[in-house]
């Protein structure tokens, strides 16, 4: 039986984690879980979500990650992305007024229901969110770096970063599949 390929994507709010995850899922036929979606649900339920060093360590004790992708996006790009981001609350579909607007302003393309902007996506909340992310993520990033599984990508546009991520994943997944075949060959 082939080994599961386990990967995580880290990045500040608005860095493109959801977009990259969807592209990975489409390109490689994989499933993904949106931490942002589950984080918002867990905040409502007051249960929290694994984003700290102790939680990452606990995850490591359960599952060994094969790869961690870290997205490094300049502050100004994040500010623009988040201030233009609107969400359909029922499905989690994300629209960006700058480069992926809905067909009808303020309405979801599929249901026609109203879109919302999360309070934490508004410019006045962004600095605090980015500071918090940096403080919490640094030790987690250092952990994955020390394990040799961290791969960082920098840029301002997801479309420019994606080919590099796609190439990395193609290589890593092909290598893992080859290793699994060699391991199970009689």
mmCIF file of C-alpha atoms in Angstrom:
data_model
loop_
_atom_site.group_PDB
_atom_site.id
_atom_site.type_symbol
_atom_site.label_atom_id
_atom_site.label_comp_id
_atom_site.label_asym_id
_atom_site.label_seq_id
_atom_site.Cartn_x
_atom_site.Cartn_y
_atom_site.Cartn_z
ATOM 1 C CA UNK A 1 0.000 0.000 0.000
ATOM 2 C CA UNK A 2 1.351 3.447 -0.927
ATOM 3 C CA UNK A 3 2.245 5.934 1.803
ATOM 4 C CA UNK A 4 0.023 8.980 2.155
ATOM 5 C CA UNK A 5 1.564 12.275 1.099
ATOM 6 C CA UNK A 6 1.073 14.810 3.867
ATOM 7 C CA UNK A 7 1.774 18.493 3.297
ATOM 8 C CA UNK A 8 0.906 21.777 4.968
ATOM 9 C CA UNK A 9 0.790 25.312 3.617
ATOM 10 C CA UNK A 10 1.665 28.207 5.897
ATOM 11 C CA UNK A 11 1.410 31.891 5.254
ATOM 12 C CA UNK A 12 -0.015 35.070 6.676
ATOM 13 C CA UNK A 13 -3.661 35.984 6.157
ATOM 14 C CA UNK A 14 -4.328 36.694 2.488
ATOM 15 C CA UNK A 15 -1.151 35.006 1.228
ATOM 16 C CA UNK A 16 -3.007 32.649 -1.110
ATOM 17 C CA UNK A 17 -3.096 29.440 0.936
ATOM 18 C CA UNK A 18 -6.624 28.622 -0.215
ATOM 19 C CA UNK A 19 -5.874 29.352 -3.871
ATOM 20 C CA UNK A 20 -2.686 27.266 -3.819
ATOM 21 C CA UNK A 21 -4.509 24.447 -1.992
ATOM 22 C CA UNK A 22 -7.247 24.350 -4.619
ATOM 23 C CA UNK A 23 -4.661 24.245 -7.408
ATOM 24 C CA UNK A 24 -2.811 21.405 -5.689
ATOM 25 C CA UNK A 25 -6.060 19.492 -5.223
ATOM 26 C CA UNK A 26 -6.989 19.947 -8.904
ATOM 27 C CA UNK A 27 -3.519 19.234 -10.298
ATOM 28 C CA UNK A 28 -2.758 16.182 -8.185
ATOM 29 C CA UNK A 29 -6.215 14.802 -7.416
ATOM 30 C CA UNK A 30 -5.855 15.411 -3.688
ATOM 31 C CA UNK A 31 -8.191 16.603 -0.954
ATOM 32 C CA UNK A 32 -7.422 19.580 1.227
ATOM 33 C CA UNK A 33 -8.706 21.025 4.470
ATOM 34 C CA UNK A 34 -8.980 24.775 4.872
ATOM 35 C CA UNK A 35 -7.553 25.807 8.225
ATOM 36 C CA UNK A 36 -9.147 29.240 7.894
ATOM 37 C CA UNK A 37 -12.596 27.711 7.527
ATOM 38 C CA UNK A 38 -12.057 25.372 10.487
ATOM 39 C CA UNK A 39 -10.391 28.121 12.511
ATOM 40 C CA UNK A 40 -13.418 30.406 12.139
ATOM 41 C CA UNK A 41 -15.712 27.511 13.130
ATOM 42 C CA UNK A 42 -13.534 26.659 16.127
ATOM 43 C CA UNK A 43 -13.441 30.297 17.282
ATOM 44 C CA UNK A 44 -17.243 30.312 17.294
ATOM 45 C CA UNK A 45 -17.186 27.001 19.219
ATOM 46 C CA UNK A 46 -14.349 28.370 21.431
ATOM 47 C CA UNK A 47 -12.198 25.272 20.728
ATOM 48 C CA UNK A 48 -9.089 26.816 19.065
ATOM 49 C CA UNK A 49 -7.076 25.271 16.186
ATOM 50 C CA UNK A 50 -3.509 23.913 15.804
ATOM 51 C CA UNK A 51 -1.259 26.793 14.755
ATOM 52 C CA UNK A 52 1.205 27.052 17.632
ATOM 53 C CA UNK A 53 4.491 25.248 18.267
ATOM 54 C CA UNK A 54 3.020 22.869 20.896
ATOM 55 C CA UNK A 55 0.172 22.039 18.517
ATOM 56 C CA UNK A 56 2.574 21.508 15.592
ATOM 57 C CA UNK A 57 4.674 19.247 17.805
ATOM 58 C CA UNK A 58 1.565 17.266 18.741
ATOM 59 C CA UNK A 59 0.686 16.956 15.037
ATOM 60 C CA UNK A 60 4.222 15.695 14.360
ATOM 61 C CA UNK A 61 3.718 13.002 16.989
ATOM 62 C CA UNK A 62 0.606 11.796 15.147
ATOM 63 C CA UNK A 63 1.667 12.240 11.510
ATOM 64 C CA UNK A 64 4.998 12.964 9.884
ATOM 65 C CA UNK A 65 4.577 15.711 7.294
ATOM 66 C CA UNK A 66 6.400 15.162 4.005
ATOM 67 C CA UNK A 67 6.481 18.819 3.024
ATOM 68 C CA UNK A 68 5.614 22.272 4.349
ATOM 69 C CA UNK A 69 5.159 25.196 1.974
ATOM 70 C CA UNK A 70 5.654 28.676 3.419
ATOM 71 C CA UNK A 71 4.239 31.614 1.439
ATOM 72 C CA UNK A 72 6.048 34.930 1.940
ATOM 73 C CA UNK A 73 4.046 37.829 0.539
ATOM 74 C CA UNK A 74 4.881 41.548 1.045
ATOM 75 C CA UNK A 75 2.669 43.499 3.443
ATOM 76 C CA UNK A 76 1.325 45.849 0.754
ATOM 77 C CA UNK A 77 0.149 42.902 -1.362
ATOM 78 C CA UNK A 78 -1.544 41.337 1.659
ATOM 79 C CA UNK A 79 -3.261 44.623 2.520
ATOM 80 C CA UNK A 80 -4.614 44.961 -1.023
ATOM 81 C CA UNK A 81 -5.756 41.346 -1.207
ATOM 82 C CA UNK A 82 -7.536 41.389 2.136
ATOM 83 C CA UNK A 83 -9.216 44.755 1.745
ATOM 84 C CA UNK A 84 -10.644 43.502 -1.581
ATOM 85 C CA UNK A 85 -11.631 40.029 -0.272
ATOM 86 C CA UNK A 86 -15.314 39.107 0.062
ATOM 87 C CA UNK A 87 -16.666 35.709 1.064
ATOM 88 C CA UNK A 88 -19.851 33.700 0.605
ATOM 89 C CA UNK A 89 -20.436 32.577 4.208
ATOM 90 C CA UNK A 90 -22.403 29.429 3.325
ATOM 91 C CA UNK A 91 -19.783 27.862 1.041
ATOM 92 C CA UNK A 92 -16.572 29.710 1.856
ATOM 93 C CA UNK A 93 -16.165 30.804 -1.789
ATOM 94 C CA UNK A 94 -13.764 33.730 -1.901
ATOM 95 C CA UNK A 95 -13.922 36.653 -4.298
ATOM 96 C CA UNK A 96 -11.406 39.431 -4.777
ATOM 97 C CA UNK A 97 -12.732 42.672 -6.218
ATOM 98 C CA UNK A 98 -9.363 43.341 -7.862
ATOM 99 C CA UNK A 99 -8.767 40.106 -9.766
ATOM 100 C CA UNK A 100 -11.623 37.635 -9.137
ATOM 101 C CA UNK A 101 -14.812 39.691 -8.714
ATOM 102 C CA UNK A 102 -18.284 38.134 -8.576
ATOM 103 C CA UNK A 103 -20.419 38.437 -11.706
ATOM 104 C CA UNK A 104 -22.844 40.665 -9.777
ATOM 105 C CA UNK A 105 -21.217 42.953 -7.222
ATOM 106 C CA UNK A 106 -21.893 41.816 -3.665
ATOM 107 C CA UNK A 107 -23.579 38.535 -4.728
ATOM 108 C CA UNK A 108 -22.295 34.941 -4.830
ATOM 109 C CA UNK A 109 -21.998 33.623 -8.408
ATOM 110 C CA UNK A 110 -23.607 30.268 -7.562
ATOM 111 C CA UNK A 111 -26.402 31.117 -5.126
ATOM 112 C CA UNK A 112 -26.915 34.865 -5.613
ATOM 113 C CA UNK A 113 -26.717 35.268 -1.832
ATOM 114 C CA UNK A 114 -24.958 38.285 -0.309
ATOM 115 C CA UNK A 115 -21.205 38.264 0.194
ATOM 116 C CA UNK A 116 -19.610 39.454 3.425
ATOM 117 C CA UNK A 117 -16.265 40.894 4.389
ATOM 118 C CA UNK A 118 -14.826 39.418 7.591
ATOM 119 C CA UNK A 119 -14.017 42.046 10.198
ATOM 120 C CA UNK A 120 -10.481 40.672 10.391
ATOM 121 C CA UNK A 121 -10.007 41.261 6.639
ATOM 122 C CA UNK A 122 -10.578 44.984 7.028
ATOM 123 C CA UNK A 123 -7.405 47.113 6.817
ATOM 124 C CA UNK A 124 -7.597 48.335 10.411
ATOM 125 C CA UNK A 125 -7.336 44.737 11.736
ATOM 126 C CA UNK A 126 -4.650 43.584 9.311
ATOM 127 C CA UNK A 127 -1.542 44.867 11.131
ATOM 128 C CA UNK A 128 -2.523 43.116 14.351
ATOM 129 C CA UNK A 129 -3.249 39.881 12.457
ATOM 130 C CA UNK A 130 0.110 39.997 10.671
ATOM 131 C CA UNK A 131 2.008 40.690 13.909
ATOM 132 C CA UNK A 132 0.205 37.812 15.596
ATOM 133 C CA UNK A 133 0.904 35.480 12.664
ATOM 134 C CA UNK A 134 4.597 36.373 12.685
ATOM 135 C CA UNK A 135 4.902 35.784 16.444
ATOM 136 C CA UNK A 136 3.063 32.463 16.396
ATOM 137 C CA UNK A 137 4.362 31.119 13.067
ATOM 138 C CA UNK A 138 8.090 31.750 13.524
ATOM 139 C CA UNK A 139 8.714 28.862 15.944
ATOM 140 C CA UNK A 140 6.550 26.561 13.804
ATOM 141 C CA UNK A 141 8.465 27.549 10.670
ATOM 142 C CA UNK A 142 11.751 27.021 12.538
ATOM 143 C CA UNK A 143 10.596 23.533 13.566
ATOM 144 C CA UNK A 144 9.816 22.508 9.993
ATOM 145 C CA UNK A 145 13.030 24.126 8.750
ATOM 146 C CA UNK A 146 15.035 22.069 11.263
ATOM 147 C CA UNK A 147 13.315 18.921 9.956
ATOM 148 C CA UNK A 148 14.345 19.793 6.390
ATOM 149 C CA UNK A 149 10.775 19.816 5.067
ATOM 150 C CA UNK A 150 10.180 23.584 4.791
ATOM 151 C CA UNK A 151 10.104 25.127 1.305
ATOM 152 C CA UNK A 152 9.587 28.914 1.149
ATOM 153 C CA UNK A 153 8.164 30.813 -1.810
ATOM 154 C CA UNK A 154 8.158 34.601 -2.093
ATOM 155 C CA UNK A 155 6.290 36.880 -4.452
ATOM 156 C CA UNK A 156 3.353 39.174 -4.931
ATOM 157 C CA UNK A 157 1.194 37.052 -7.252
ATOM 158 C CA UNK A 158 -0.047 33.506 -6.769
ATOM 159 C CA UNK A 159 0.159 32.895 -10.540
ATOM 160 C CA UNK A 160 3.919 33.574 -10.435
ATOM 161 C CA UNK A 161 4.542 31.397 -7.361
ATOM 162 C CA UNK A 162 2.368 28.472 -8.485
ATOM 163 C CA UNK A 163 4.684 27.034 -11.198
ATOM 164 C CA UNK A 164 7.487 26.638 -8.624
ATOM 165 C CA UNK A 165 5.181 24.965 -6.112
ATOM 166 C CA UNK A 166 3.754 22.715 -8.838
ATOM 167 C CA UNK A 167 7.265 21.668 -9.884
ATOM 168 C CA UNK A 168 8.314 20.956 -6.290
ATOM 169 C CA UNK A 169 5.221 18.855 -5.608
ATOM 170 C CA UNK A 170 5.558 16.969 -8.899
ATOM 171 C CA UNK A 171 9.123 16.036 -7.993
ATOM 172 C CA UNK A 172 8.366 15.160 -4.348
ATOM 173 C CA UNK A 173 5.265 13.115 -5.140
ATOM 174 C CA UNK A 174 6.968 11.303 -8.037
ATOM 175 C CA UNK A 175 9.945 10.464 -5.805
ATOM 176 C CA UNK A 176 7.659 9.213 -3.053
ATOM 177 C CA UNK A 177 5.631 7.096 -5.503
ATOM 178 C CA UNK A 178 8.856 5.605 -6.886
ATOM 179 C CA UNK A 179 10.094 4.856 -3.367
ATOM 180 C CA UNK A 180 6.776 3.182 -2.498
ATOM 181 C CA UNK A 181 6.942 1.028 -5.653
ATOM 182 C CA UNK A 182 10.535 0.010 -4.885
ATOM 183 C CA UNK A 183 9.648 -0.768 -1.303
ATOM 184 C CA UNK A 184 6.777 -3.047 -2.295
ATOM 185 C CA UNK A 185 8.426 -4.772 -5.245
ATOM 186 C CA UNK A 186 8.928 -8.506 -4.551
#
